[in-house]
Amino acid sequence: YLNATAGTCEEMMKRAIFARELGAPIVMHDYLTGGFTANTSLAHYCRDNGLLLHIHRAMHAVIDRQKNHGMH
């Protein structure tokens, strides 16, 4: 798989296209850091191009387990 999470939606899509060109069957995306709109765009691209999308939640533990993380 290839992690497509990026700082911009455009870069994320470039990574997904690159993953497809490499023949990677799975693209991974961290939905908390990438955002819901970026996730939807990537989901549509993956569905239309035969890729499996794995949604990762790497930042989820920071929000749920840390009581003083500064995000409320």
Protein backbone atom coordinates (compact mmCIF):
# COMPACT_ATOMS: atom_id res chain seq x y z
CA TYR A 1 0.00 0.00 0.00
CA LEU A 2 0.96 3.65 -0.27
CA ASN A 3 0.09 6.35 2.27
CA ALA A 4 -1.52 9.18 0.31
CA THR A 5 -2.05 11.52 3.28
CA ALA A 6 -0.56 14.91 2.39
CA GLY A 7 -0.71 18.60 3.27
CA THR A 8 -2.99 19.45 0.36
CA CYS A 9 -5.74 17.60 -1.47
CA GLU A 10 -3.85 18.09 -4.74
CA GLU A 11 -0.73 16.38 -3.37
CA MET A 12 -2.84 13.57 -1.92
CA MET A 13 -4.39 12.92 -5.33
CA LYS A 14 -0.93 12.96 -6.97
CA ARG A 15 0.17 10.28 -4.49
CA ALA A 16 -2.92 8.18 -5.22
CA ILE A 17 -2.26 8.43 -8.96
CA PHE A 18 1.37 7.46 -8.37
CA ALA A 19 0.28 4.46 -6.28
CA ARG A 20 -1.96 3.33 -9.13
CA GLU A 21 0.87 3.75 -11.65
CA LEU A 22 3.09 1.58 -9.42
CA GLY A 23 0.40 -1.08 -9.31
CA ALA A 24 -0.29 -0.70 -5.59
CA PRO A 25 -3.73 -2.20 -4.86
CA ILE A 26 -4.32 -0.21 -1.64
CA VAL A 27 -4.10 3.49 -0.80
CA MET A 28 -4.06 4.57 2.84
CA HIS A 29 -5.37 7.88 4.16
CA ASP A 30 -5.44 9.34 7.67
CA TYR A 31 -8.89 10.90 7.75
CA LEU A 32 -8.29 13.04 10.84
CA THR A 33 -5.24 14.84 9.49
CA GLY A 34 -6.40 14.82 5.88
CA GLY A 35 -9.94 15.98 6.45
CA PHE A 36 -13.36 14.80 5.43
CA THR A 37 -13.48 16.54 2.04
CA ALA A 38 -10.08 15.17 1.08
CA ASN A 39 -11.22 11.74 2.22
CA THR A 40 -14.32 11.93 0.03
CA SER A 41 -12.28 13.03 -3.00
CA LEU A 42 -9.83 10.20 -2.47
CA ALA A 43 -12.64 7.68 -1.95
CA HIS A 44 -14.21 8.68 -5.28
CA TYR A 45 -10.85 8.42 -7.07
CA CYS A 46 -10.12 5.00 -5.58
CA ARG A 47 -13.58 3.67 -6.40
CA ASP A 48 -13.36 4.92 -9.99
CA ASN A 49 -9.88 3.47 -10.50
CA GLY A 50 -10.13 0.07 -8.83
CA LEU A 51 -8.12 0.87 -5.72
CA LEU A 52 -8.94 -0.20 -2.19
CA LEU A 53 -8.96 2.70 0.28
CA HIS A 54 -7.76 1.99 3.82
CA ILE A 55 -8.83 4.71 6.24
CA HIS A 56 -6.30 5.06 9.03
CA ARG A 57 -6.92 7.00 12.24
CA ALA A 58 -3.40 7.74 13.44
CA MET A 59 -4.30 10.93 15.26
CA HIS A 60 -7.37 9.39 16.87
CA ALA A 61 -5.45 8.22 19.95
CA VAL A 62 -4.11 11.73 20.53
CA ILE A 63 -7.64 13.08 20.73
CA ASP A 64 -9.18 10.21 22.71
CA ARG A 65 -6.46 9.15 25.14
CA GLN A 66 -4.69 12.36 26.04
CA LYS A 67 -6.74 14.48 28.45
CA ASN A 68 -4.54 17.58 28.11
CA HIS A 69 -3.78 17.63 24.40
CA GLY A 70 -5.00 21.19 23.84
CA MET A 71 -7.79 20.30 21.41
CA HIS A 72 -11.37 20.55 22.59
